[in-house]
Amino acid sequence: MTGTTSNTMWGGRFAEGPDAIMEAINASIGFDKRLYAQDIQGSLAHAEMLAATGIISDSDSRAIREGLVTVLSELDAGNFTFSTALEDIHMNVEARLKEVVGEPAGRLHTARSRNDQVATDFRLWVRDQADAAIAGLEALQRALLAQAEAGADWVMPGFTHLQTAQPVTWGHHMMAYVEMFGRDVGRFRDARARLNESPLGAAALAGTSFPIDREMTARALGFDAPCANSLDAVSDRDFALEFLAAASITAVHLSRLSEELVIWSSAQFRFVTMSDRFSTGSSIMPQKKNPDAAELLRAKIGRILGAMVALFTVMKGLPLAYSKDMQEDKEQVFDAADTLMLGLAAMEGMISDLSANRDALEAAASAGFSTATDLADWLVRALGLPFREAHHVTGALVKRAEERKVDLPELTLAEMQAVHPGITQEVFDVLGVHNSVSSRTSYGGTAPAQVRAQIARWKERLG
Ligand code: ARG
């Protein structure tokens, strides 16, 4: 019963156990059980080091190791009984270890504190998530590359202000997202490289008087080095903040792409058809096919941004070193990571399944006088007009086409010459959306040749 017996792990100076409300606010086992594998991995490395440095005996270390392996298998199998009174995953594991191996279990916590333990466990967990995010992003990039390759020369409207601006290619639009998600991969890689130092051995905050070998535990856990300052090691959560920041930027990119899918799949646009696998129907309107996955993704992004703000808020007022506030780091990161992985997988599925409607894209590309800039550029190039004057002449031609309800290439030469007598038949070579996109051969431009070069570069990079 709570409130009667003091905690067996730290209750030496306590006469009474905690109030039930205290236990509820204090316990983290409900969520930090997700760190069990990392917790045991850290303990295995620590026990081995304690024996190697002669701090505990080989036989105690062996007993601890065998016990931890047993506890791990219980946890893996889902037949471990968690106790709220034991607060968190660290004490739950240690208490069970004591039941399994007896007295040697009590030696595991030598030269260690839960402060460096949790910092270590959480870094290991976040490191795995950074790797998973990178893998998810690269899978999504591959799906986008396949779309780009299929439609490298399909024309579609390019927009500014969501108003038709100039024709671009479908491949070019897809490759814009490949670039974005490529930067996201870079951010997770950077964050991972910076987080890869081991807090283990910082102990509570000041280090320890035992002759521990921090290099050894760092190596065993795949860290590049031990953290160089014990106060920093236990109080730093930059790795979690960086993960959330990188996740937030990725989330914004996923949301923007989701928004495009919602717009593009509407009856007004018909640019794309989403697969049945990633759509839902309406219970009352039989004709409907809704892009729910894209909408949900667009909405779920708020959880990731919220987690980032929440953890920044937790950290901003904390003096060194550890404060219990920091226990609030986990749920935010867990939820953000889960949302991110689900979002990446959903987007990869939607993009892989997506069919772009080539004809609708092309029809829309020609609408809205989208080659007006090409006409103005031609007037500058062929007739030597100053751009401002060319802009004015083009405006007059657009007005004429609008009055006649035709597109620019359908104006006659005579009509054009009525606006500017210098215009010749050659002008028709630059009008029309295919001419327009093919002419945009500047580096990074929308010409199919440029787009194909970028596709080849990314295919090589992604292997
Ligand atoms: N459950 C705690 C956390 O997540 C572990 C560290 C507890 N340390 C302490 N000094 N009470 O932060």
mmCIF file of C-alpha atoms in Angstrom, residues 20 188 219 249 251 308 381 406 416 430 436 440:
data_model
loop_
_atom_site.group_PDB
_atom_site.id
_atom_site.type_symbol
_atom_site.label_atom_id
_atom_site.label_comp_id
_atom_site.label_asym_id
_atom_site.label_seq_id
_atom_site.Cartn_x
_atom_site.Cartn_y
_atom_site.Cartn_z
ATOM 1 C CA ALA A 20 -0.574 8.347 -3.526
ATOM 2 C CA PHE A 188 19.462 14.233 -38.352
ATOM 3 C CA ARG A 219 33.141 2.318 -26.592
ATOM 4 C CA ILE A 249 11.481 20.966 -39.837
ATOM 5 C CA ALA A 251 7.267 17.808 -40.116
ATOM 6 C CA MET A 308 9.565 20.831 -29.372
ATOM 7 C CA ARG A 381 16.234 38.843 -76.898
ATOM 8 C CA VAL A 406 -7.759 32.365 -76.345
ATOM 9 C CA MET A 416 0.611 40.590 -82.408
ATOM 10 C CA VAL A 430 8.805 30.246 -77.464
ATOM 11 C CA SER A 436 8.792 27.191 -72.242
ATOM 12 C CA ARG A 440 14.743 26.853 -68.802
#
